[in-house]
JSON list of C-alpha atoms in Angstrom, two decimals:
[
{"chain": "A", "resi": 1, "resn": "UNK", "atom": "CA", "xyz": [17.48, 5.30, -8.12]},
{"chain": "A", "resi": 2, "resn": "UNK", "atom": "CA", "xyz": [19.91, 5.26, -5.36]},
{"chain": "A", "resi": 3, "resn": "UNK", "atom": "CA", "xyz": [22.06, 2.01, -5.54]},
{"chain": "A", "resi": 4, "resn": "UNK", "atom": "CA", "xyz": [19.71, -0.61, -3.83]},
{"chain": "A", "resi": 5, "resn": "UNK", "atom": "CA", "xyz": [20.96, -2.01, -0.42]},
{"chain": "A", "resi": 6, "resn": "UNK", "atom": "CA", "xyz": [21.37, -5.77, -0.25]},
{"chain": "A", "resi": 7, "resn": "UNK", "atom": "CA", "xyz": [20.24, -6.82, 3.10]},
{"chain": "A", "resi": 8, "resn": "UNK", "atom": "CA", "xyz": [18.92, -10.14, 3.57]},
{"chain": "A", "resi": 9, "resn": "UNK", "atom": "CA", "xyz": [15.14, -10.73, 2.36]},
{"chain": "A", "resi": 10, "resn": "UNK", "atom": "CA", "xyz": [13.02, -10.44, 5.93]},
{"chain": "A", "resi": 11, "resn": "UNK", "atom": "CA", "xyz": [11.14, -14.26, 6.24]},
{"chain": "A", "resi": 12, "resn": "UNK", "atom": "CA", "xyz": [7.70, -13.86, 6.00]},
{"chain": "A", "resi": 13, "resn": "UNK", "atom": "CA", "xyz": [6.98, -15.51, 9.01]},
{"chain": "A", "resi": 14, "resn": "UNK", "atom": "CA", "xyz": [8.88, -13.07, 11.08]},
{"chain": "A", "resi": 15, "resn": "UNK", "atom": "CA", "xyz": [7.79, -10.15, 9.31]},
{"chain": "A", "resi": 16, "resn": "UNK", "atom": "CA", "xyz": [4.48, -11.36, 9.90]},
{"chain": "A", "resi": 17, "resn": "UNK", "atom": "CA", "xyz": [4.89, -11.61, 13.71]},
{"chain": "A", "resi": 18, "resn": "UNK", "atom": "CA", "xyz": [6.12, -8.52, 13.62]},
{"chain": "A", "resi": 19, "resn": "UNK", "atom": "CA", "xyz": [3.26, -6.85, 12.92]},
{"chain": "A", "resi": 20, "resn": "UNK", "atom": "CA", "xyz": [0.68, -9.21, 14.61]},
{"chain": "A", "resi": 21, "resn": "UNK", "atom": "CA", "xyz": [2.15, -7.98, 17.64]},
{"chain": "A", "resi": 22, "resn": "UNK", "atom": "CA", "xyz": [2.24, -4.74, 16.64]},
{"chain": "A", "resi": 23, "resn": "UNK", "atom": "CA", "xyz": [-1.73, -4.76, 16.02]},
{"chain": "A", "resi": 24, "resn": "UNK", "atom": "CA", "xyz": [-2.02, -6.90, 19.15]},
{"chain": "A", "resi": 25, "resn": "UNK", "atom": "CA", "xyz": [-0.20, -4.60, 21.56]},
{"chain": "A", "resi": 26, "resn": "UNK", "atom": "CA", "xyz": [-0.81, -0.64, 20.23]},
{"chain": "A", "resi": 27, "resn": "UNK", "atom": "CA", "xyz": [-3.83, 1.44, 20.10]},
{"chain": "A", "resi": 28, "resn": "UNK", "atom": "CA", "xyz": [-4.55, 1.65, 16.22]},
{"chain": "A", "resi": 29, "resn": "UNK", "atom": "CA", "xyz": [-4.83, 5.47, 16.80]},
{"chain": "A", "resi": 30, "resn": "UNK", "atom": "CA", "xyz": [-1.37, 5.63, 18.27]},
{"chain": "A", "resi": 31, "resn": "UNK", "atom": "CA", "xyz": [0.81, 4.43, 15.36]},
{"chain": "A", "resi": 32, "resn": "UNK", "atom": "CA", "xyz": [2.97, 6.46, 13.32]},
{"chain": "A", "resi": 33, "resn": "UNK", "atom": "CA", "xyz": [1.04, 6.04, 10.21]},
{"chain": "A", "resi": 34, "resn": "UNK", "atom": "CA", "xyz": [-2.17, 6.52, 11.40]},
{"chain": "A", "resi": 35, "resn": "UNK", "atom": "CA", "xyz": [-4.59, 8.91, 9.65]},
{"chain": "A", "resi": 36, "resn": "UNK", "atom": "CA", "xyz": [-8.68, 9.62, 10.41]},
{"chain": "A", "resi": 37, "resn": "UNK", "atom": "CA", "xyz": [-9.36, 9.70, 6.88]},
{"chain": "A", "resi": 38, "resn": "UNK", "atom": "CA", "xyz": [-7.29, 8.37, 3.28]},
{"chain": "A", "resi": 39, "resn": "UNK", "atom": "CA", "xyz": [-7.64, 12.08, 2.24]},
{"chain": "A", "resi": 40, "resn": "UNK", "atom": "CA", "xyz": [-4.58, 11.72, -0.21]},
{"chain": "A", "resi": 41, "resn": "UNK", "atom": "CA", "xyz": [-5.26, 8.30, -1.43]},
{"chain": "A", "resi": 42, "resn": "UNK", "atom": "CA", "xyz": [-8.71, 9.08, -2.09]},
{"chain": "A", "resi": 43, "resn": "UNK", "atom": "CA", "xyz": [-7.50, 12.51, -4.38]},
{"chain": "A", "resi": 44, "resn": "UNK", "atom": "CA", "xyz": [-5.39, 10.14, -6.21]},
{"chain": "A", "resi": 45, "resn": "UNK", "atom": "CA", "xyz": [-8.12, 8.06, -6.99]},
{"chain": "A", "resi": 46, "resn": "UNK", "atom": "CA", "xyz": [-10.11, 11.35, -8.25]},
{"chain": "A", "resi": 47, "resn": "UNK", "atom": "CA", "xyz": [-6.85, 12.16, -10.60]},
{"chain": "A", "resi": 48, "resn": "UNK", "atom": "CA", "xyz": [-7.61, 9.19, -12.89]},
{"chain": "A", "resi": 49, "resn": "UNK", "atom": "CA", "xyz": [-11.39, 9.47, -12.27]},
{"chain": "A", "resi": 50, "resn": "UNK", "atom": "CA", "xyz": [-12.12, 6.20, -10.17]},
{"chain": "A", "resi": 51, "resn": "UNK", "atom": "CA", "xyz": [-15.97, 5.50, -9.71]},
{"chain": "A", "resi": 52, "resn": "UNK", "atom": "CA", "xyz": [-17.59, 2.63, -7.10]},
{"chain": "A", "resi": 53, "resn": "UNK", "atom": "CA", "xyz": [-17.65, 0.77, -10.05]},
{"chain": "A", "resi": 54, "resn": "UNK", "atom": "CA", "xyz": [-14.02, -0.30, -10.31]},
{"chain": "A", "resi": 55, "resn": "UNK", "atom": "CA", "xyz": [-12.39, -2.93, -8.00]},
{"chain": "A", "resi": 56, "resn": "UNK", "atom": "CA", "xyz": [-9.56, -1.94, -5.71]},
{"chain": "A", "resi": 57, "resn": "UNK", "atom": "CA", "xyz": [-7.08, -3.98, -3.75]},
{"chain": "A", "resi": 58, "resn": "UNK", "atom": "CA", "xyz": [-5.50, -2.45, -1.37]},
{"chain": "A", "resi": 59, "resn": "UNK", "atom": "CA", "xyz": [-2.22, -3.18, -0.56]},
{"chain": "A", "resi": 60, "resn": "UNK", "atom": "CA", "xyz": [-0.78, -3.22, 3.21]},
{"chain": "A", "resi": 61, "resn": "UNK", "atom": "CA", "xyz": [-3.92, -2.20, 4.29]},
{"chain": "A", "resi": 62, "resn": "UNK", "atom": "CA", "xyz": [-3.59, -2.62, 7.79]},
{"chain": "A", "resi": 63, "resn": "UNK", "atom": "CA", "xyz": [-6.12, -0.61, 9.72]},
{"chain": "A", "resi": 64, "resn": "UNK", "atom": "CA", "xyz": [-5.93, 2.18, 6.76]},
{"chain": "A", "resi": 65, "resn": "UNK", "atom": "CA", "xyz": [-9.39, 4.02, 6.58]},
{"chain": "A", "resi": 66, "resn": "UNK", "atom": "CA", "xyz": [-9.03, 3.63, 2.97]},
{"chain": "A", "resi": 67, "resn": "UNK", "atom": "CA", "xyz": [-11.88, 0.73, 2.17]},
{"chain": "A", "resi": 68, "resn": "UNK", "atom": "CA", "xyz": [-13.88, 2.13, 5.26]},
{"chain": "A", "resi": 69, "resn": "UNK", "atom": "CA", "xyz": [-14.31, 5.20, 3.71]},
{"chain": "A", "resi": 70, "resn": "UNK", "atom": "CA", "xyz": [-14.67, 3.83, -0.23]},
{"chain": "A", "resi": 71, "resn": "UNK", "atom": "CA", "xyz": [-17.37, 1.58, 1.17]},
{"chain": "A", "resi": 72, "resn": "UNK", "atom": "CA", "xyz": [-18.83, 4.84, 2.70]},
{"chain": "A", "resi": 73, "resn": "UNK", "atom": "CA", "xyz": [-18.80, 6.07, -0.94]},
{"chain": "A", "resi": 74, "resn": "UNK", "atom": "CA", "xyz": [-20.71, 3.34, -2.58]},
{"chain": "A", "resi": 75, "resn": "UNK", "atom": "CA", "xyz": [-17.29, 0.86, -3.45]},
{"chain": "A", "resi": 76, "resn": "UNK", "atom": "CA", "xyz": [-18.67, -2.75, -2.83]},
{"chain": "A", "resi": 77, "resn": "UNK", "atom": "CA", "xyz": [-15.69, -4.70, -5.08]},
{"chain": "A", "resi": 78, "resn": "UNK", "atom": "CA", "xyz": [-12.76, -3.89, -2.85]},
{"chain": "A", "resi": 79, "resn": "UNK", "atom": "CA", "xyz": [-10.20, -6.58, -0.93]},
{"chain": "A", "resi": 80, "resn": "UNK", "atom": "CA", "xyz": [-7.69, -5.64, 1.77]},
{"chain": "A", "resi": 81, "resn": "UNK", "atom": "CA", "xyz": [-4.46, -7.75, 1.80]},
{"chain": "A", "resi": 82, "resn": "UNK", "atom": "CA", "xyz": [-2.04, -7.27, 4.84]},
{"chain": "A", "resi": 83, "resn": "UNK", "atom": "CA", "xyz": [0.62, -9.39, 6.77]},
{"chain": "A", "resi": 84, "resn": "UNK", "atom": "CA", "xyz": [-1.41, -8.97, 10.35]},
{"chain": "A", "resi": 85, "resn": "UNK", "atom": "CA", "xyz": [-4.80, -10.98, 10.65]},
{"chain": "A", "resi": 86, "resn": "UNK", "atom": "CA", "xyz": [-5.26, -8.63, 13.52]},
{"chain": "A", "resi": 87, "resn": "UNK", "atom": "CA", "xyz": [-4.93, -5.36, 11.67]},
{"chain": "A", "resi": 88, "resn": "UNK", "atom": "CA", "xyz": [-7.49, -6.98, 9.11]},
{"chain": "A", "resi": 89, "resn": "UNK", "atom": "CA", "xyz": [-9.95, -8.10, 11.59]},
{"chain": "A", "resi": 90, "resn": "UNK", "atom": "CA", "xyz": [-9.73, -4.45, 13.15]},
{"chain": "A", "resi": 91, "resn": "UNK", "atom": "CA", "xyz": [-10.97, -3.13, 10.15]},
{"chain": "A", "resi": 92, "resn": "UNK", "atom": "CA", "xyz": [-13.59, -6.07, 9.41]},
{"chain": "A", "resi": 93, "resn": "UNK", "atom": "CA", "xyz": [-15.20, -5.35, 12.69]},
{"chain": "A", "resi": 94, "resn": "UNK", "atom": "CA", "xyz": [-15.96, -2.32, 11.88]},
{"chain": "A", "resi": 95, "resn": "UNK", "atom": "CA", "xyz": [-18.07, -2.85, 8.63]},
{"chain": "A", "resi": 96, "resn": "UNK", "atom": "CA", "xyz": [-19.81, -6.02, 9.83]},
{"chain": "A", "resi": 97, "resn": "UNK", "atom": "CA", "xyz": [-22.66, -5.42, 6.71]},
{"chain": "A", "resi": 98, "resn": "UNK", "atom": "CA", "xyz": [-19.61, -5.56, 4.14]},
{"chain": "A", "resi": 99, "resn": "UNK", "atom": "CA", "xyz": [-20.24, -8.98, 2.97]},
{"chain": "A", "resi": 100, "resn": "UNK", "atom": "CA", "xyz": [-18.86, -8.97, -0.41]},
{"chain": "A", "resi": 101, "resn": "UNK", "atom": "CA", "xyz": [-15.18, -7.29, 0.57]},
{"chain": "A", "resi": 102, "resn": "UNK", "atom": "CA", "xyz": [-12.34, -9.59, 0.51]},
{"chain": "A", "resi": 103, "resn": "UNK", "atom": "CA", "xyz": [-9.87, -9.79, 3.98]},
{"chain": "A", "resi": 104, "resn": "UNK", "atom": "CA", "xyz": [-6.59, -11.86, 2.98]},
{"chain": "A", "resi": 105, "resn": "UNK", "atom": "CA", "xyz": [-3.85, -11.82, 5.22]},
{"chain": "A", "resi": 106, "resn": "UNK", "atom": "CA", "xyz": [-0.98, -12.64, 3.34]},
{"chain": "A", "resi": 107, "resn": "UNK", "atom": "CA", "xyz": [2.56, -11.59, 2.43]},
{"chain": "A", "resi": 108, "resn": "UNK", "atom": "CA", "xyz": [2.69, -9.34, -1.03]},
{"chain": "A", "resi": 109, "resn": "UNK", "atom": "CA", "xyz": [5.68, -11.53, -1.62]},
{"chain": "A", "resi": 110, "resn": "UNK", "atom": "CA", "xyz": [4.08, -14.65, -1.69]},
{"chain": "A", "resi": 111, "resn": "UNK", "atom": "CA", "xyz": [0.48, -13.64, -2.50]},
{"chain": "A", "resi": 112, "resn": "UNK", "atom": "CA", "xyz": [-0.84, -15.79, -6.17]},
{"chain": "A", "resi": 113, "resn": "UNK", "atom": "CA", "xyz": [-3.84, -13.23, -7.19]},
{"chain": "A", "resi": 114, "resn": "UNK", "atom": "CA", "xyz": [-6.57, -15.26, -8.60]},
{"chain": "A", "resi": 115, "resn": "UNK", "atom": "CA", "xyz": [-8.09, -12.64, -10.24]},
{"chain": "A", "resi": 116, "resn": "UNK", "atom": "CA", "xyz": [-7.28, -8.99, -11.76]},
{"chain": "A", "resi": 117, "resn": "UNK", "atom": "CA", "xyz": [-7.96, -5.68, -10.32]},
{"chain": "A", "resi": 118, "resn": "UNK", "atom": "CA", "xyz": [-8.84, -2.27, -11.96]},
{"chain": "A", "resi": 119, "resn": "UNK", "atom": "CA", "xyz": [-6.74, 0.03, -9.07]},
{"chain": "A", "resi": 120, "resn": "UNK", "atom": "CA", "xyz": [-3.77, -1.20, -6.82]},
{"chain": "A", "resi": 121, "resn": "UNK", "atom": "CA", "xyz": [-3.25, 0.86, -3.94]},
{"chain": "A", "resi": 122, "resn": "UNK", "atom": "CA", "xyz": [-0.09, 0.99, -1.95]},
{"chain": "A", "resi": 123, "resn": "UNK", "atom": "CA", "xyz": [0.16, 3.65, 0.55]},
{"chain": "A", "resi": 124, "resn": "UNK", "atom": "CA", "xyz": [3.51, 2.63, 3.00]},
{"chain": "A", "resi": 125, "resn": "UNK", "atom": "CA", "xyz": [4.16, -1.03, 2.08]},
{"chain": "A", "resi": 126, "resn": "UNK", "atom": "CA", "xyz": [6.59, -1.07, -0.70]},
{"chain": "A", "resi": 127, "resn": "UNK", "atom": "CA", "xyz": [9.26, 1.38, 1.04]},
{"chain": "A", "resi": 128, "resn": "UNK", "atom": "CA", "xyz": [9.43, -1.74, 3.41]},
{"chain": "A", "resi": 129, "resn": "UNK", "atom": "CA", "xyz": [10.99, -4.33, 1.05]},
{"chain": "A", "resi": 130, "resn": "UNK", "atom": "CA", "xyz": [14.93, -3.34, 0.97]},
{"chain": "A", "resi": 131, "resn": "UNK", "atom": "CA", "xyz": [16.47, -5.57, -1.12]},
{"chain": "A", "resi": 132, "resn": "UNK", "atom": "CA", "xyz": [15.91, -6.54, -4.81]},
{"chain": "A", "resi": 133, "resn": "UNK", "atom": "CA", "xyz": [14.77, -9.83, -4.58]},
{"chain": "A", "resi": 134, "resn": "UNK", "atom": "CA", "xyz": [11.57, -8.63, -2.79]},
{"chain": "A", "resi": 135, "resn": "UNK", "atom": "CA", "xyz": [11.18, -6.05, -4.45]},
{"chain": "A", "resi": 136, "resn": "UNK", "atom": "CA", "xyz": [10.96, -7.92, -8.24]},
{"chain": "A", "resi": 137, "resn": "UNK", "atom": "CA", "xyz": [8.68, -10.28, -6.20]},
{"chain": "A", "resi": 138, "resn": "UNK", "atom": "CA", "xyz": [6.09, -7.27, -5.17]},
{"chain": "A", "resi": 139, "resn": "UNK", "atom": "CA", "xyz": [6.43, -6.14, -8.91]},
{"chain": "A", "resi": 140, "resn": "UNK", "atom": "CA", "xyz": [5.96, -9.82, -10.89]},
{"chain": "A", "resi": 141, "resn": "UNK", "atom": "CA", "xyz": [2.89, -9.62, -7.83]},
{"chain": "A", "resi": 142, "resn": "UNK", "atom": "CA", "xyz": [1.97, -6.40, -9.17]},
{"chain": "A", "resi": 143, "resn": "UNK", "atom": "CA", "xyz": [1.75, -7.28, -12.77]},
{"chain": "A", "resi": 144, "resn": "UNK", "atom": "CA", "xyz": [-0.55, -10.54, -11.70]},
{"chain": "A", "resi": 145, "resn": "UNK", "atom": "CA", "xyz": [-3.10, -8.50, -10.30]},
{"chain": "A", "resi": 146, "resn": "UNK", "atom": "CA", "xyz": [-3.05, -5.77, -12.67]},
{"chain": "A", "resi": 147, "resn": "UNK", "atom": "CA", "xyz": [-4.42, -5.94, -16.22]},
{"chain": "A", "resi": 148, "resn": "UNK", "atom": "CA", "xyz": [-3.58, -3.71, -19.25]},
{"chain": "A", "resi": 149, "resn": "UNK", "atom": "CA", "xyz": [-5.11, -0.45, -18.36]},
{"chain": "A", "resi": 150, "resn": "UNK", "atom": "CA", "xyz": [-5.18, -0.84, -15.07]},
{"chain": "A", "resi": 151, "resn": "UNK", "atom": "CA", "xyz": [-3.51, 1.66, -12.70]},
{"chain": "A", "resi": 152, "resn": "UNK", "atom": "CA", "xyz": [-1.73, 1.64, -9.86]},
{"chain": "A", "resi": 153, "resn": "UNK", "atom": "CA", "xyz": [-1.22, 4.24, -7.22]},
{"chain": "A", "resi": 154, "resn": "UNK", "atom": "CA", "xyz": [1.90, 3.83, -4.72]},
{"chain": "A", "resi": 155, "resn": "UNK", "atom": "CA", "xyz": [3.34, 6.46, -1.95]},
{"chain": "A", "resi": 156, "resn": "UNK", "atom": "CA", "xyz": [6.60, 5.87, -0.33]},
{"chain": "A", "resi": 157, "resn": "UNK", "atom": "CA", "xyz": [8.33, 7.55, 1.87]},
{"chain": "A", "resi": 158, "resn": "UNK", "atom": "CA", "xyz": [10.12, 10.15, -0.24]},
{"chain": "A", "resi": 159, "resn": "UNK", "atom": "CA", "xyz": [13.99, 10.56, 0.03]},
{"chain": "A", "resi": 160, "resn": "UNK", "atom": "CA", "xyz": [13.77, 13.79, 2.63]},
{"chain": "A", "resi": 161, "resn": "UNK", "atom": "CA", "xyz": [11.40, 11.75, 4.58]},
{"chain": "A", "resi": 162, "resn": "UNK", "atom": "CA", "xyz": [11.98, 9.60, 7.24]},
{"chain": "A", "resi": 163, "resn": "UNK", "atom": "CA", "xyz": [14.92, 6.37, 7.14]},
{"chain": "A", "resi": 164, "resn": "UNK", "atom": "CA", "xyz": [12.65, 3.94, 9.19]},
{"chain": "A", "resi": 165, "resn": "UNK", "atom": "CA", "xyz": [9.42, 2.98, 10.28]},
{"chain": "A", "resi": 166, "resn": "UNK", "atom": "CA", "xyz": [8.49, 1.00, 13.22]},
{"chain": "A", "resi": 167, "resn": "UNK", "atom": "CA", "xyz": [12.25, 0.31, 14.17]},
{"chain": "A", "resi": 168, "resn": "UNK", "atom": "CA", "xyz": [12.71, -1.13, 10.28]},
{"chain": "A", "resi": 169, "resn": "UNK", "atom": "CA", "xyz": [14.79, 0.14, 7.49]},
{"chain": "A", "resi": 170, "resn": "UNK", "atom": "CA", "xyz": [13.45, 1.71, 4.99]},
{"chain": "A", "resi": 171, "resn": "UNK", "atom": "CA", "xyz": [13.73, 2.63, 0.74]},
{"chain": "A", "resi": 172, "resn": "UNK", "atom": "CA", "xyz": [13.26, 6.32, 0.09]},
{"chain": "A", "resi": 173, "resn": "UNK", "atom": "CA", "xyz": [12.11, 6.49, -3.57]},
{"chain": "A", "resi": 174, "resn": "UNK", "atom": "CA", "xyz": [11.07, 9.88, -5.38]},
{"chain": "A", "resi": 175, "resn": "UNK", "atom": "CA", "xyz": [8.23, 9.83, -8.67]},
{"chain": "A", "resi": 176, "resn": "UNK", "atom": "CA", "xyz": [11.13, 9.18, -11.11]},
{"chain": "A", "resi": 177, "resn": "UNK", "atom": "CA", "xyz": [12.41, 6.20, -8.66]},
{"chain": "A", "resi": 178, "resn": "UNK", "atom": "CA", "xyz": [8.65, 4.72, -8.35]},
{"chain": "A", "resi": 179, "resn": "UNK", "atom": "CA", "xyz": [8.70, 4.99, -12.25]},
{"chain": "A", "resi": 180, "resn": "UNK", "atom": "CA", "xyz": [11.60, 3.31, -12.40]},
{"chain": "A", "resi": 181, "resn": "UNK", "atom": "CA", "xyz": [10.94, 0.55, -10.33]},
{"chain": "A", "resi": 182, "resn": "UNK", "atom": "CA", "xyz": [7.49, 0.18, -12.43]},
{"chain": "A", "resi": 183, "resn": "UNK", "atom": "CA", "xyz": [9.25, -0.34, -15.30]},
{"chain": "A", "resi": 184, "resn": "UNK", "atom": "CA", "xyz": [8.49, 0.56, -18.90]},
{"chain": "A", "resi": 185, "resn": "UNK", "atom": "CA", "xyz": [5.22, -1.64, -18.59]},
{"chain": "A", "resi": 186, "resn": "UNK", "atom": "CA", "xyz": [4.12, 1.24, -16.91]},
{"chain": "A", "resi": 187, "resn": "UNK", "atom": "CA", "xyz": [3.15, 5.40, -17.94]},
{"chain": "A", "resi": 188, "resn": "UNK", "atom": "CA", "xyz": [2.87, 7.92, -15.30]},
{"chain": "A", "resi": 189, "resn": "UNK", "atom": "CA", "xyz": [-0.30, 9.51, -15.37]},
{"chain": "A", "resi": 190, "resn": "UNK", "atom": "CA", "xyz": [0.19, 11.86, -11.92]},
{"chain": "A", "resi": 191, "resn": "UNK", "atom": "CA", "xyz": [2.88, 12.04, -9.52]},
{"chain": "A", "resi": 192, "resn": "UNK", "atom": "CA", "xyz": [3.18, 14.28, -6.39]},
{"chain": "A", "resi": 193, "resn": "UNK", "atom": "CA", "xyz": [4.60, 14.71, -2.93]},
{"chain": "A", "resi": 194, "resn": "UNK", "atom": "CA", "xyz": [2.78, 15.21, 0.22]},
{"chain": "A", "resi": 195, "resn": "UNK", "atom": "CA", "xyz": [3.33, 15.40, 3.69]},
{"chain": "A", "resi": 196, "resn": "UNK", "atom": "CA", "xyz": [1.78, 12.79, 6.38]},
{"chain": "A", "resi": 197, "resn": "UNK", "atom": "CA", "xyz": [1.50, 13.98, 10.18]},
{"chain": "A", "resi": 198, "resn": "UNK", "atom": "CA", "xyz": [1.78, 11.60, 12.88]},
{"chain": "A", "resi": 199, "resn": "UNK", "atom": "CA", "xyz": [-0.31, 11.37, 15.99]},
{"chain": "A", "resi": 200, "resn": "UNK", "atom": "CA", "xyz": [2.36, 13.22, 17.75]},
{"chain": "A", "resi": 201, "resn": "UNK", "atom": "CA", "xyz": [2.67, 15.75, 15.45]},
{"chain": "A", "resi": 202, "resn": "UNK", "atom": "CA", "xyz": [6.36, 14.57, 13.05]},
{"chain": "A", "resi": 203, "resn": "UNK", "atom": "CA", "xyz": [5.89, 15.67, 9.63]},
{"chain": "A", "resi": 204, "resn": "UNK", "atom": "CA", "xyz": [6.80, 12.69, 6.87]},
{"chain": "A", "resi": 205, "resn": "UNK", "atom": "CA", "xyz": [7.54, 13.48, 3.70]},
{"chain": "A", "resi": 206, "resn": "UNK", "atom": "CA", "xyz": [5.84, 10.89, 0.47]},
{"chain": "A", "resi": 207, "resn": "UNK", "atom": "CA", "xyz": [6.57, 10.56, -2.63]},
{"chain": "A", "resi": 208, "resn": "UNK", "atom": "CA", "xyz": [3.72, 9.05, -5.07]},
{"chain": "A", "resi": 209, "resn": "UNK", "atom": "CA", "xyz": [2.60, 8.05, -8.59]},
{"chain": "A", "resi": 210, "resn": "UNK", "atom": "CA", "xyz": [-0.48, 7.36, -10.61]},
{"chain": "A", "resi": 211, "resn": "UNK", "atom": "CA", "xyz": [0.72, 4.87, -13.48]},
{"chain": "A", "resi": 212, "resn": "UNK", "atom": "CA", "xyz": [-1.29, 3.26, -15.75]},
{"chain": "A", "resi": 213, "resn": "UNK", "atom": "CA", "xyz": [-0.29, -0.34, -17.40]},
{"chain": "A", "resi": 214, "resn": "UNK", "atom": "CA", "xyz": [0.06, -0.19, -21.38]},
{"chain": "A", "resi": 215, "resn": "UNK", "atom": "CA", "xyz": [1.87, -3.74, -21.86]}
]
């Protein structure tokens, strides 16, 4: 892994502004990182053979069409954690019948899971967390949520892929990077790169893994 920049851990509270306002102030169509339908996440879910009846949390969720379109597919245990409220209650509104998913807005940093989850999902929210300290706080996260035998699925943007998102620095990582960052807790059971388009047509370049926990 590249040597790891040491900027100063981001306060939640401003982090969390950040993107409240972001929600609050942009069409949800118009950001970078949106996407009509979680076409890769949802073929990395089919590499490990995920069914409805698993539970999901979904990292960074934001207004990510992700548990829209699982619900579509017969998920019912699935929970969306993100920083915004506002990105959250975007996506609430539109599944008003979804009773039994779970909205917390909350910082991945922070977050105490009180219970385990079969599949973490983290499309875009790891590559924001810079410096080491968050990033062993995601991970000890990460292995609260996550039982033995569990997988998780994370993208980043790769290292050929953009350097910032939103006018924030970024971490490039590449499969053998994610791995590394997983740790030896952690096998890799798919890894891949693909390219994301944004609404105005830039090409970014992802990394991601499939790993499953085995300690």
């Amino acid at each position: 892994m590249q040597a790891l920049r040491q900027p100063k851990s981001d306060a939640p509270s401003r982090q969390q502004q950040k993107w409240e306002n972001v929600y609050a102030t942009k069409d949800p169509k118009s950001v970078s990182w949106f996407e009509a339908e979680a076409r890769q996440s949802l073929a990395l879910l089919a590499k490990i053979g995920a069914t409805p009846d698993n539970s999901l949390i979904d990292i960074g969720a934001g207004v990510s069409p992700l548990v829209p379109d699982l619900w579509a597919r017969g998920w019912r245990d699935l929970t969306a954690l993100d920083l915004s409220a506002n990105a959250l209650a975007i996506n609430k509104a539109k599944l008003p019948e979804a009773e039994s998913l779970q909205w917390i807005a909350a910082d991945v940093r922070e977050w105490r899971p009180k219970r385990r989850y079969d599949l973490w999902h983290d499309r875009a929210a790891l590559h924001f967390l810079t410096c080491a300290r968050d990033q062993a706080r995601y991970h000890r996260t990460l292995l609260a949520a996550l039982p033995v035998g569990g997988h998780a699925i994370i993208a980043t943007f790769a290292p050929d892929g953009p350097k910032s998102c939103s006018g924030q620095q970024i971490e490039p990582y590449d499969a053998g990077q994610l791995m590394q960052f997983l740790g030896p807790r952690f096998t890799c059971r798919h890894n891949q790169r693909f390219s994301h388009f944004t609404p105005s047509g830039s090409e970014q370049r992802f990394s991601a893994v499939v790993a499953q926990r085995r300690s």
